[in-house]
PDB file of C-alpha atoms and ligand atoms in Angstrom:
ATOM      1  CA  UNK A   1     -88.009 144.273 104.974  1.00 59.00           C
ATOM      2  CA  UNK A   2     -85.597 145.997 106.741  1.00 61.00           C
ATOM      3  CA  UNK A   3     -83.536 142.486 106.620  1.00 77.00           C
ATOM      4  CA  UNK A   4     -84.051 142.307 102.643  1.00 77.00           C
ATOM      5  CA  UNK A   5     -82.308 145.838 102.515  1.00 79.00           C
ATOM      6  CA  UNK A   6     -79.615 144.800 104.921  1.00 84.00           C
ATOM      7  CA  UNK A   7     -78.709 141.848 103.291  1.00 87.00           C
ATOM      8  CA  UNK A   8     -78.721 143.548  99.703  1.00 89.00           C
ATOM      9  CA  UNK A   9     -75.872 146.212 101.136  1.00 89.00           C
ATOM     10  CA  UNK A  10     -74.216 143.498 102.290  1.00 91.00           C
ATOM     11  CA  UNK A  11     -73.950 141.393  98.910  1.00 92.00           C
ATOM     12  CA  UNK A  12     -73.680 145.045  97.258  1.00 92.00           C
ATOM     13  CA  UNK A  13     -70.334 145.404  98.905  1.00 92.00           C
ATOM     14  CA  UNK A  14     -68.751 142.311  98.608  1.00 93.00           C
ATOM     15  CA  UNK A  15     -69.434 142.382  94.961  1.00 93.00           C
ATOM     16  CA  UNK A  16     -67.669 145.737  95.153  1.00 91.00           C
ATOM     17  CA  UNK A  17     -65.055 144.110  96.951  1.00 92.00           C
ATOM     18  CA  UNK A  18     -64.580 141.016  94.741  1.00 92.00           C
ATOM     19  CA  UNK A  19     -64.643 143.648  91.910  1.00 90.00           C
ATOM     20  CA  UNK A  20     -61.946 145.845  93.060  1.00 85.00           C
ATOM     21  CA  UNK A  21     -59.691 142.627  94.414  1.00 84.00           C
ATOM     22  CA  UNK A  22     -60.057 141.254  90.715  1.00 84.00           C
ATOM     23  CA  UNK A  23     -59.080 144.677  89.386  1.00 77.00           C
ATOM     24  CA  UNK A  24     -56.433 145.264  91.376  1.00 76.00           C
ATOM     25  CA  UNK A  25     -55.230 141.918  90.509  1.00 76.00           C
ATOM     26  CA  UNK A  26     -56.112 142.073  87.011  1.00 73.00           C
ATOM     27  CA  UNK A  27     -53.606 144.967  86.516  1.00 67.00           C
ATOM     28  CA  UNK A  28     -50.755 143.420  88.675  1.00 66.00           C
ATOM     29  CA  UNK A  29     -50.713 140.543  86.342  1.00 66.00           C
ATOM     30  CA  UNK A  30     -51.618 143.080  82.986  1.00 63.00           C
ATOM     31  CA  UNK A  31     -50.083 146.395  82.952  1.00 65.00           C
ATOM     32  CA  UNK A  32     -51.654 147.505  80.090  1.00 68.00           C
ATOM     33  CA  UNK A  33     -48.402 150.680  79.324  1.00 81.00           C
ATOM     34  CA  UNK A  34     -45.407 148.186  79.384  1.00 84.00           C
ATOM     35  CA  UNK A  35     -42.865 149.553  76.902  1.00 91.00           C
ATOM     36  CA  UNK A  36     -42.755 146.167  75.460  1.00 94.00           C
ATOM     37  CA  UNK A  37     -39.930 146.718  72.777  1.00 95.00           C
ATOM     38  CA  UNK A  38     -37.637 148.079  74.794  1.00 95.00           C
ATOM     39  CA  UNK A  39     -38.321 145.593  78.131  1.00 93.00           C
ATOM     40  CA  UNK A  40     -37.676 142.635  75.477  1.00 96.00           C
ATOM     41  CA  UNK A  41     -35.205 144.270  73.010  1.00 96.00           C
ATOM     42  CA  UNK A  42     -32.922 145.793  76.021  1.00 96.00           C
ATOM     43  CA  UNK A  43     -33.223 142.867  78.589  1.00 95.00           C
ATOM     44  CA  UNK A  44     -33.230 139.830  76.715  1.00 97.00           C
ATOM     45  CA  UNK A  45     -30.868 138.591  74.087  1.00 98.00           C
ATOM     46  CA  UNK A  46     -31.759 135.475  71.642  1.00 98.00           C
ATOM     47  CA  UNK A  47     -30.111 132.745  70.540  1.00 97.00           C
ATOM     48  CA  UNK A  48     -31.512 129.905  67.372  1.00 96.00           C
ATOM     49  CA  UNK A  49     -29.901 127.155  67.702  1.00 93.00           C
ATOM     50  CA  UNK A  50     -29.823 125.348  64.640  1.00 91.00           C
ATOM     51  CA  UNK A  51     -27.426 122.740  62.844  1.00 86.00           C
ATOM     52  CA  UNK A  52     -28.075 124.420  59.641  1.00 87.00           C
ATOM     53  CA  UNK A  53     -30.206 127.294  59.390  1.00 91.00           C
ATOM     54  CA  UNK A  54     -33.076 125.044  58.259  1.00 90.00           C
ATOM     55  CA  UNK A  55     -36.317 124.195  59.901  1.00 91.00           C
ATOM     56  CA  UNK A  56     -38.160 127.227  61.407  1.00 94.00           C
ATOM     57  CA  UNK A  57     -35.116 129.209  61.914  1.00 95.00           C
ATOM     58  CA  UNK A  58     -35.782 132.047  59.477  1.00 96.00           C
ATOM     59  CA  UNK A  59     -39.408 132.108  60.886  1.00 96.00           C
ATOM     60  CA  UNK A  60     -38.160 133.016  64.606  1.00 97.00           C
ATOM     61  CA  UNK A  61     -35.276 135.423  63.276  1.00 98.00           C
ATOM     62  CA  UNK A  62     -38.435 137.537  61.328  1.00 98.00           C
ATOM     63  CA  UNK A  63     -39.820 137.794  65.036  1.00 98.00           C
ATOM     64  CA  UNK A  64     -36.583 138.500  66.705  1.00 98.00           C
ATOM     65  CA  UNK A  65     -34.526 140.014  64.060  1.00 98.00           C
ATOM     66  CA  UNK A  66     -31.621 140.532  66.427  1.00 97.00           C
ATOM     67  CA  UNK A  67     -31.056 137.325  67.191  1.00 98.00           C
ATOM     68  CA  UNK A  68     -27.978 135.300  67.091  1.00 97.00           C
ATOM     69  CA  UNK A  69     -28.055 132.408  64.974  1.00 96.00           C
ATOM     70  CA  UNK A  70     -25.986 129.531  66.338  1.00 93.00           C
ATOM     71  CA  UNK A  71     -25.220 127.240  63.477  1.00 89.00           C
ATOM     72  CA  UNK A  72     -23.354 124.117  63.356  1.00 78.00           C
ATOM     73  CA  UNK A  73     -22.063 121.634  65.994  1.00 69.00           C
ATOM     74  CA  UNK A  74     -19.589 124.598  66.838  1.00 63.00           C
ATOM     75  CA  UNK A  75     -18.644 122.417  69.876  1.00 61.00           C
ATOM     76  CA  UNK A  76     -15.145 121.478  68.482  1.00 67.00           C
ATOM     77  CA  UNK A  77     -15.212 118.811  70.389  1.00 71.00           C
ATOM     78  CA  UNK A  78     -15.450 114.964  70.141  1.00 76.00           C
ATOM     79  CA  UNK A  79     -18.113 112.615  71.511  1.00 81.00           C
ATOM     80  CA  UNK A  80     -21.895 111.285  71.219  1.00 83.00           C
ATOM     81  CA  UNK A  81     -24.797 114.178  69.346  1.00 83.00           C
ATOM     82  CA  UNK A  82     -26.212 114.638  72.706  1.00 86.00           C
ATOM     83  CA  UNK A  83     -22.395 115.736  74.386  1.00 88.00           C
ATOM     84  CA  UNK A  84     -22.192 118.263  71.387  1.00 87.00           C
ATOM     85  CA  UNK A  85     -25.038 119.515  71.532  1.00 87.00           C
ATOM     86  CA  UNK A  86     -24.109 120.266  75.107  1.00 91.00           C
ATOM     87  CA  UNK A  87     -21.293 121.735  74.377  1.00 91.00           C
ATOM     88  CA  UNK A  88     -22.705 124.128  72.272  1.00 91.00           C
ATOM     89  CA  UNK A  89     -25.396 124.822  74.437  1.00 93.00           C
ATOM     90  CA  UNK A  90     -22.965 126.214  76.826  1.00 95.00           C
ATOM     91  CA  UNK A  91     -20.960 127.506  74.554  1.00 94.00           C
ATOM     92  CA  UNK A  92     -23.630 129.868  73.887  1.00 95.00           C
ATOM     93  CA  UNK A  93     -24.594 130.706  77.530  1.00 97.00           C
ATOM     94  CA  UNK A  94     -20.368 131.724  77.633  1.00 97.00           C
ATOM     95  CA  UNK A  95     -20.696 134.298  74.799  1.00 97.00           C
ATOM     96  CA  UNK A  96     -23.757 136.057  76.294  1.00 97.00           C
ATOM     97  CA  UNK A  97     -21.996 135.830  79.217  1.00 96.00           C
ATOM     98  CA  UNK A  98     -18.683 137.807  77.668  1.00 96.00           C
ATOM     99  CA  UNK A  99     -20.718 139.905  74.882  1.00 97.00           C
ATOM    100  CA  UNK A 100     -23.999 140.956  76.053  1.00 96.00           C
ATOM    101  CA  UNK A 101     -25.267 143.768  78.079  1.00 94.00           C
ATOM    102  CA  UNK A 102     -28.993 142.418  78.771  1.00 96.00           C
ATOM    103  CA  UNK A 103     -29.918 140.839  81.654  1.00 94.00           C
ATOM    104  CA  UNK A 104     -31.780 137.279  80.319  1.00 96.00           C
ATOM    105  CA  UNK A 105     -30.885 135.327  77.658  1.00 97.00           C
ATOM    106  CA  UNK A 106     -33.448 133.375  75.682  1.00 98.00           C
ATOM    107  CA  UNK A 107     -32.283 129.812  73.556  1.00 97.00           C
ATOM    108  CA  UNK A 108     -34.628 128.684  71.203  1.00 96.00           C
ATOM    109  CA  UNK A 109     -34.266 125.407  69.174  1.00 92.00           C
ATOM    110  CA  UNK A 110     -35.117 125.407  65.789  1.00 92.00           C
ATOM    111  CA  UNK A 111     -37.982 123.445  65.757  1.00 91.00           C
ATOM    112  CA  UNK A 112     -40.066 125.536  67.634  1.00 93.00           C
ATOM    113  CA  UNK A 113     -42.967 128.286  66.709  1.00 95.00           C
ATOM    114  CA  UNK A 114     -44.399 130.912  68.193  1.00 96.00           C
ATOM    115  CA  UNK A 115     -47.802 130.311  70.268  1.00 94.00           C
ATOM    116  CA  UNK A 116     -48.816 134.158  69.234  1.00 96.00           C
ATOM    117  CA  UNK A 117     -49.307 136.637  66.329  1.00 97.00           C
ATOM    118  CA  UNK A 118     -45.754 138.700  67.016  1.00 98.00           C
ATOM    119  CA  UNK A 119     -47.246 141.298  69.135  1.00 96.00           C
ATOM    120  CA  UNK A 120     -48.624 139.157  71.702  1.00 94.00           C
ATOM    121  CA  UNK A 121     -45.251 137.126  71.439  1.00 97.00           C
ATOM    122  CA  UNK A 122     -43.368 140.250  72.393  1.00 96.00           C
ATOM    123  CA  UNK A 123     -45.812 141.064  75.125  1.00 93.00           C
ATOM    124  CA  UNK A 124     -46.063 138.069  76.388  1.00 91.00           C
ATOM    125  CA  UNK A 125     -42.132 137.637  77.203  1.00 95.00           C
ATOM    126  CA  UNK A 126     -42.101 141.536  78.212  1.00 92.00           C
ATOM    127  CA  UNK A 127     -44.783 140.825  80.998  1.00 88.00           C
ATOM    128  CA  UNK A 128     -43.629 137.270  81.929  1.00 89.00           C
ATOM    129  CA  UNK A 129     -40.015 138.124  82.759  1.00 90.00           C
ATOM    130  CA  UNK A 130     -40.676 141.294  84.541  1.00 84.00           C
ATOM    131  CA  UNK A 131     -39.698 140.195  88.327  1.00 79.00           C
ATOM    132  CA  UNK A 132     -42.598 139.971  90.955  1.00 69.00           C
ATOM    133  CA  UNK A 133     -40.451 140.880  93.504  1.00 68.00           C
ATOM    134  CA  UNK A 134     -37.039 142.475  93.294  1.00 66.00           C
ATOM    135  CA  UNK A 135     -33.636 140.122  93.455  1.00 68.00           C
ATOM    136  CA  UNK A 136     -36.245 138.006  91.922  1.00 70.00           C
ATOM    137  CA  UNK A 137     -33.294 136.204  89.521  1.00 82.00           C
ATOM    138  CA  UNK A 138     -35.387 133.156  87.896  1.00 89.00           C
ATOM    139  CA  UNK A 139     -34.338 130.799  84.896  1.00 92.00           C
ATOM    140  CA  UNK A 140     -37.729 130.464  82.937  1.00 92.00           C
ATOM    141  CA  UNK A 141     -39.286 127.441  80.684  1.00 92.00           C
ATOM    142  CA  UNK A 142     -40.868 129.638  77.876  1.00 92.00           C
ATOM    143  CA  UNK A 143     -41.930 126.264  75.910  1.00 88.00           C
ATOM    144  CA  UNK A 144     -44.633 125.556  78.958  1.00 83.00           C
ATOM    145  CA  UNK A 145     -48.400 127.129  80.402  1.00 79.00           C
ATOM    146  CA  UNK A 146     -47.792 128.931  83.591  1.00 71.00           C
ATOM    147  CA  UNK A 147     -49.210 131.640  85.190  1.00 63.00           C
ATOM    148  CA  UNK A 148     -46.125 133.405  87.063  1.00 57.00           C
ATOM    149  CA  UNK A 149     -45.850 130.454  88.977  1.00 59.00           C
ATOM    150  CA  UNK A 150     -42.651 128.999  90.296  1.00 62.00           C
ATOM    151  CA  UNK A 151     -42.430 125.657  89.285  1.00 65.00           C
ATOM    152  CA  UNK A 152     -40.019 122.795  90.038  1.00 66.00           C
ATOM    153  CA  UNK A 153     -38.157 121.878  86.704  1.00 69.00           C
ATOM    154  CA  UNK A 154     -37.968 117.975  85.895  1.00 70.00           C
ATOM    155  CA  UNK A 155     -35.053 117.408  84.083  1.00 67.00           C
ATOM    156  CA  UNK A 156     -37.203 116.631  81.104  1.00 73.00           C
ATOM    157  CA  UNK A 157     -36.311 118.283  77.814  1.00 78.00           C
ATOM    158  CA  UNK A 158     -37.048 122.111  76.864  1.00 82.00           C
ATOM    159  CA  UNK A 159     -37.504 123.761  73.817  1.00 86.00           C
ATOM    160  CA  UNK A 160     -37.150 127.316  75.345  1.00 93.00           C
ATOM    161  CA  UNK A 161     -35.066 128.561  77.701  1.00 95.00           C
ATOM    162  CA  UNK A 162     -34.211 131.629  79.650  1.00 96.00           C
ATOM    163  CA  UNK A 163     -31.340 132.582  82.035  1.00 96.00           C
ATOM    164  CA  UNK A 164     -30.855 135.175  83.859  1.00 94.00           C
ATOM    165  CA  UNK A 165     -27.141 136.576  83.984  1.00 94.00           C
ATOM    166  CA  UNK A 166     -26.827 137.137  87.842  1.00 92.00           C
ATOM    167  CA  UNK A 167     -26.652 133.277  87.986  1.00 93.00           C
ATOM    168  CA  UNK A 168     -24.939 132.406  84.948  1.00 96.00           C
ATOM    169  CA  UNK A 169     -21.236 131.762  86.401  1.00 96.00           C
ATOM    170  CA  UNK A 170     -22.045 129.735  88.796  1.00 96.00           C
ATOM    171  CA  UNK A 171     -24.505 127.886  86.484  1.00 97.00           C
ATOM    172  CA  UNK A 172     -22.067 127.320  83.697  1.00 97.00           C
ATOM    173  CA  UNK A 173     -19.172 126.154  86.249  1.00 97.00           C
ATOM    174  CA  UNK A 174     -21.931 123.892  87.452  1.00 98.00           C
ATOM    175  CA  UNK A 175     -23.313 122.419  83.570  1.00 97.00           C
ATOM    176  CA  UNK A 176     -19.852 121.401  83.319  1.00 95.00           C
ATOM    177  CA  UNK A 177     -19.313 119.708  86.049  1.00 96.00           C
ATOM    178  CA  UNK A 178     -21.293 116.771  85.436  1.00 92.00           C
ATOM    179  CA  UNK A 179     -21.347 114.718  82.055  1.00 91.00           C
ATOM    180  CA  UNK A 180     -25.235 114.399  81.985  1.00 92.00           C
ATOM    181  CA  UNK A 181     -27.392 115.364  79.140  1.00 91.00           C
ATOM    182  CA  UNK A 182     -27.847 119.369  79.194  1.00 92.00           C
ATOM    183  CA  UNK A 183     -31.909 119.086  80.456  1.00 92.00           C
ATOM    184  CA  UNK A 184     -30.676 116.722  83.286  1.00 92.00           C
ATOM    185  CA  UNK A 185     -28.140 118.959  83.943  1.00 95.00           C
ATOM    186  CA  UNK A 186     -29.356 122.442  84.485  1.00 95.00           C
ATOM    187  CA  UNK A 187     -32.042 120.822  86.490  1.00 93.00           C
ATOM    188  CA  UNK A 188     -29.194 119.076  88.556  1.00 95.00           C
ATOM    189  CA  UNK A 189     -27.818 122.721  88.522  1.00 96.00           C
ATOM    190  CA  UNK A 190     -30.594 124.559  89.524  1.00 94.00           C
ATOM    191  CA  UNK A 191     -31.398 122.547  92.104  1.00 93.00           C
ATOM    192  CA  UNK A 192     -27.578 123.019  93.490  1.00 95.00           C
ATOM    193  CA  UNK A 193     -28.128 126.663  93.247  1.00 95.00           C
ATOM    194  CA  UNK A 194     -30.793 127.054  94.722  1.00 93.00           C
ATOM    195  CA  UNK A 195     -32.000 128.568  91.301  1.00 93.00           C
ATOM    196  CA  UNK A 196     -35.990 129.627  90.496  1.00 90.00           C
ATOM    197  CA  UNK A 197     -37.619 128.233  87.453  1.00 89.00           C
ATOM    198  CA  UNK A 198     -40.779 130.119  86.492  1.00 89.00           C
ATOM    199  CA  UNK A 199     -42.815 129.320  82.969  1.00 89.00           C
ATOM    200  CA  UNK A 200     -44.941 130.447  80.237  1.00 90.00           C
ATOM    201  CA  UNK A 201     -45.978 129.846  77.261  1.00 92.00           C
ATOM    202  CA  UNK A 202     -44.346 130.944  74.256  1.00 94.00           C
ATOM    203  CA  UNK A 203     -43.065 128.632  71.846  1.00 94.00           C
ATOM    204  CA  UNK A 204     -44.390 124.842  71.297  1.00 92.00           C
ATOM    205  CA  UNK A 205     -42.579 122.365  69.118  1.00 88.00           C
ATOM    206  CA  UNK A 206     -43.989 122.572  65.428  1.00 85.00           C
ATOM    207  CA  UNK A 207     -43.701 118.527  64.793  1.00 75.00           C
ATOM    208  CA  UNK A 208     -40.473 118.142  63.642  1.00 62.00           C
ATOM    209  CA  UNK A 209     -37.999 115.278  65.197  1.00 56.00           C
ATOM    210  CA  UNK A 210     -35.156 116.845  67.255  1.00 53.00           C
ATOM    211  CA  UNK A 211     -32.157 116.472  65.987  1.00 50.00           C
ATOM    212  CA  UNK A 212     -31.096 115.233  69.774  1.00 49.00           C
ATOM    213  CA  UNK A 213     -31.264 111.443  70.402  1.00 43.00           C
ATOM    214  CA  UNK A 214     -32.829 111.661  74.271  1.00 43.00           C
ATOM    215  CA  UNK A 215     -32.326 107.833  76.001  1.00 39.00           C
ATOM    216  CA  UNK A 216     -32.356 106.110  72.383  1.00 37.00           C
ATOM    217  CA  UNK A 217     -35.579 107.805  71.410  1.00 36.00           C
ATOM    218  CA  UNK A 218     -36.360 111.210  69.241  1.00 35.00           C
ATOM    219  CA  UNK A 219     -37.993 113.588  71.002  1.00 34.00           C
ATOM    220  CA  UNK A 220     -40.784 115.567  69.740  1.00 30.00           C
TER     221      UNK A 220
HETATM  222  C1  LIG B 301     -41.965 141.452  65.527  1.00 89.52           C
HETATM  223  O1  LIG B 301     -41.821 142.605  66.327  1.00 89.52           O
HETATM  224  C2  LIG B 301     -40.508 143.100  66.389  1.00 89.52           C
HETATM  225  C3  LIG B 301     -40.486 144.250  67.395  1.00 89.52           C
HETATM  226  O2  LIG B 301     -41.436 145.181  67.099  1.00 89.52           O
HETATM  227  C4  LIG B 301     -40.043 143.495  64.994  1.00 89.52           C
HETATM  228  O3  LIG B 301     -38.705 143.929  65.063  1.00 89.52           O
HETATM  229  C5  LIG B 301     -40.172 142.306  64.052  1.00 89.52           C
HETATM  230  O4  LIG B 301     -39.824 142.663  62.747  1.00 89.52           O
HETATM  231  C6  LIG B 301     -41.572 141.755  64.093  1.00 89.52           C
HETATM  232  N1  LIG B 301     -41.650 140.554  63.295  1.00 89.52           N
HETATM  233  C7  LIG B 301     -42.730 140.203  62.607  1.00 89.52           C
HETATM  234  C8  LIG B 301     -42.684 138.897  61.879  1.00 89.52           C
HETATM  235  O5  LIG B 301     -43.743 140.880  62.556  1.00 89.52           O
HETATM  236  C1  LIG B 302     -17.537 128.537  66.021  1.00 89.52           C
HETATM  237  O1  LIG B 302     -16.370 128.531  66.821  1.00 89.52           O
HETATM  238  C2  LIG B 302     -15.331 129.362  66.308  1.00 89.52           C
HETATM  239  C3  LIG B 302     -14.123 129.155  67.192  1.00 89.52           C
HETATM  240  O2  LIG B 302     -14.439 129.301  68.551  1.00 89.52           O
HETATM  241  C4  LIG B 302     -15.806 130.813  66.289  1.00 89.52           C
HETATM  242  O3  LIG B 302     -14.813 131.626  65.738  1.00 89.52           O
HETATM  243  C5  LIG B 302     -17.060 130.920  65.427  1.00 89.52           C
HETATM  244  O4  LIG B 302     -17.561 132.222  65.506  1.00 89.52           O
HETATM  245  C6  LIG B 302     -18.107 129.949  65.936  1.00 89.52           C
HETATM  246  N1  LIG B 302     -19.231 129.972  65.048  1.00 89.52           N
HETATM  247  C7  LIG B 302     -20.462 130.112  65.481  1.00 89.52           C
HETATM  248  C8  LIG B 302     -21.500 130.086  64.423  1.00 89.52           C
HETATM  249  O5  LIG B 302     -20.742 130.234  66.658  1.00 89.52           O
HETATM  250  C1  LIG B 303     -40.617 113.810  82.570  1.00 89.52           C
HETATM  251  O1  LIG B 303     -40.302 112.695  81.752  1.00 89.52           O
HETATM  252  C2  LIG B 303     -40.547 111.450  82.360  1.00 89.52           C
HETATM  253  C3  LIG B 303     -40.031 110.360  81.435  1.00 89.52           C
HETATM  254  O2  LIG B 303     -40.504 110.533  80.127  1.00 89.52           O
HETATM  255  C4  LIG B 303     -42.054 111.323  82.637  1.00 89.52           C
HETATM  256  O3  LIG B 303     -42.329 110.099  83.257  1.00 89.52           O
HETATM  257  C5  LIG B 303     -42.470 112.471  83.545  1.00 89.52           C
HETATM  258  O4  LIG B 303     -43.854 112.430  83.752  1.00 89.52           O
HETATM  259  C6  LIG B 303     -42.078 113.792  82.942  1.00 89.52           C
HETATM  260  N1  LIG B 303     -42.389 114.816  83.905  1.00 89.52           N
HETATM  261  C7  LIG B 303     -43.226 115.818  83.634  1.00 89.52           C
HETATM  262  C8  LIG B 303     -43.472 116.775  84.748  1.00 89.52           C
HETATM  263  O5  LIG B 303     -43.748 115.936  82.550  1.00 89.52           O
HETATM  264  C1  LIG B 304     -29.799 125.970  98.843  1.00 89.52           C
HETATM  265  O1  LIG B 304     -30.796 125.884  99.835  1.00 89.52           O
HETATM  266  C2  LIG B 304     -30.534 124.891 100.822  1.00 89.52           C
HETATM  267  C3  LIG B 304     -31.744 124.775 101.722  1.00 89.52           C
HETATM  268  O2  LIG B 304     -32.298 126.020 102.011  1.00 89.52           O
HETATM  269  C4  LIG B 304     -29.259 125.258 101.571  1.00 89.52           C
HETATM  270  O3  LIG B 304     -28.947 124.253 102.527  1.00 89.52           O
HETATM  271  C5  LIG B 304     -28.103 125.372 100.580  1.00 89.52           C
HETATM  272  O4  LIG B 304     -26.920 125.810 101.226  1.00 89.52           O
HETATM  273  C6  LIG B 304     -28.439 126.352  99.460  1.00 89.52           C
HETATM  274  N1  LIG B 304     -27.399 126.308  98.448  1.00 89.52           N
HETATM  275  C7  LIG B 304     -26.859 127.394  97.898  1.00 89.52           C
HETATM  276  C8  LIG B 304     -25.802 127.174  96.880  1.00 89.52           C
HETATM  277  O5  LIG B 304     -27.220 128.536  98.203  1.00 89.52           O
END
């Protein structure tokens, strides 16, 4: 009997325990008083980039209605789609560089929609892109599922994009210095700088062919 009772404290406790790890954990990962408009609308800036304003672009400017719209190949420069598109891709990274005063800087393609209602979208960057730990200076894949997790990038392409400004110099100095696509190339770059990708999910691609030629074939 006196076994039985023992044994009950015992399991008892370590659901207590188990409870109050997974709460404590729980709101680590969800702090459930974030100030979510002014964590995304003060620390992030957004960029569409878009040849012509067409596609999904006035969809992700009603979600982020401060966002810049990058239109054109802007790149004034000669060369292949893929080596403009570059261009402007950096291009872009230089002007936040110059003109903003937020930290991260978000580039979204045009072909892309939101995974959430707009709330949930704006929460969902908020929490994601507070650091974990301070000097925590990450680039982030908001086009893939993650859960806070560094991950190694690939090279392969991305339809969502953050950087973090701390970085940025050295990153730009480094895009340029190789003549690689730009997804090779800030994975060549991050790699060089030692830089931290982290993910979530955010955006996915809403079925329409990229306007970038990728090794001969469209990517979706
Ligand atoms: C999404 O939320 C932001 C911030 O509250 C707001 O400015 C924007 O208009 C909203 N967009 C939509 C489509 O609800
Ligand atoms: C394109 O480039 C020109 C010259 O640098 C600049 O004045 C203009 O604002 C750019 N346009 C866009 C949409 O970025
Ligand atoms: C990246 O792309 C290559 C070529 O398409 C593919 O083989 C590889 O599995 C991709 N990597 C990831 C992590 O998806
Ligand atoms: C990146 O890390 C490696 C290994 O820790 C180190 O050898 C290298 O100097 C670092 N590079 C930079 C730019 O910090």
């Amino acid at each position: 009997m006196l076994r039985l009772a023992q044994s009950r404290h015992i399991l008892a406790l370590a659901t207590i325990m188990v409870l109050g790890f997974t709460f404590t954990l729980f709101s680590m990962l969800y702090e459930t008083n974030l100030n979510v408009e002014q964590l995304v609308s003060q620390r992030i800036s957004f960029v569409i980039l878009t040849k012509d304003g067409q596609r999904n672009t006035q969809i992700l400017k009603s979600h982020f209605p401060q966002a810049r719209v990058s239109l054109g190949n802007n790149a004034s420069i000669e060369g292949s789609l893929e080596d403009i598109y570059k261009e402007k891709y950096i291009q872009e990274l230089e002007h936040f560089m110059k003109h903003s005063k937020t930290m991260l800087v978000m580039l979204l393609e045009d072909d892309v929609i939101p995974v959430y209602t707009n709330k949930t979208l704006w929460y969902h960057i908020a929490i994601n892109t507070v650091p974990l730990f301070s000097n925590d200076l990450a680039n982030f894949d908001c086009s893939k599922r993650g859960l806070f997790l560094t991950t190694t990038s690939d090279g392969n392409k991305s339809l969502c994009r953050m950087f973090s400004k701390e970085t940025l110099a050295e990153q730009i100095k480094c895009l340029r210095s190789i003549t690689d696509p730009i997804d090779i190339t800030i994975h060549y770059c991050q790699e060089q700088l030692n830089i931290t990708q982290k993910r979530f999910l955010a955006f996915v691609h809403s079925g329409m062919p990229s306007v970038i030629q990728h090794h001969d074939t469209i990517i979706y």
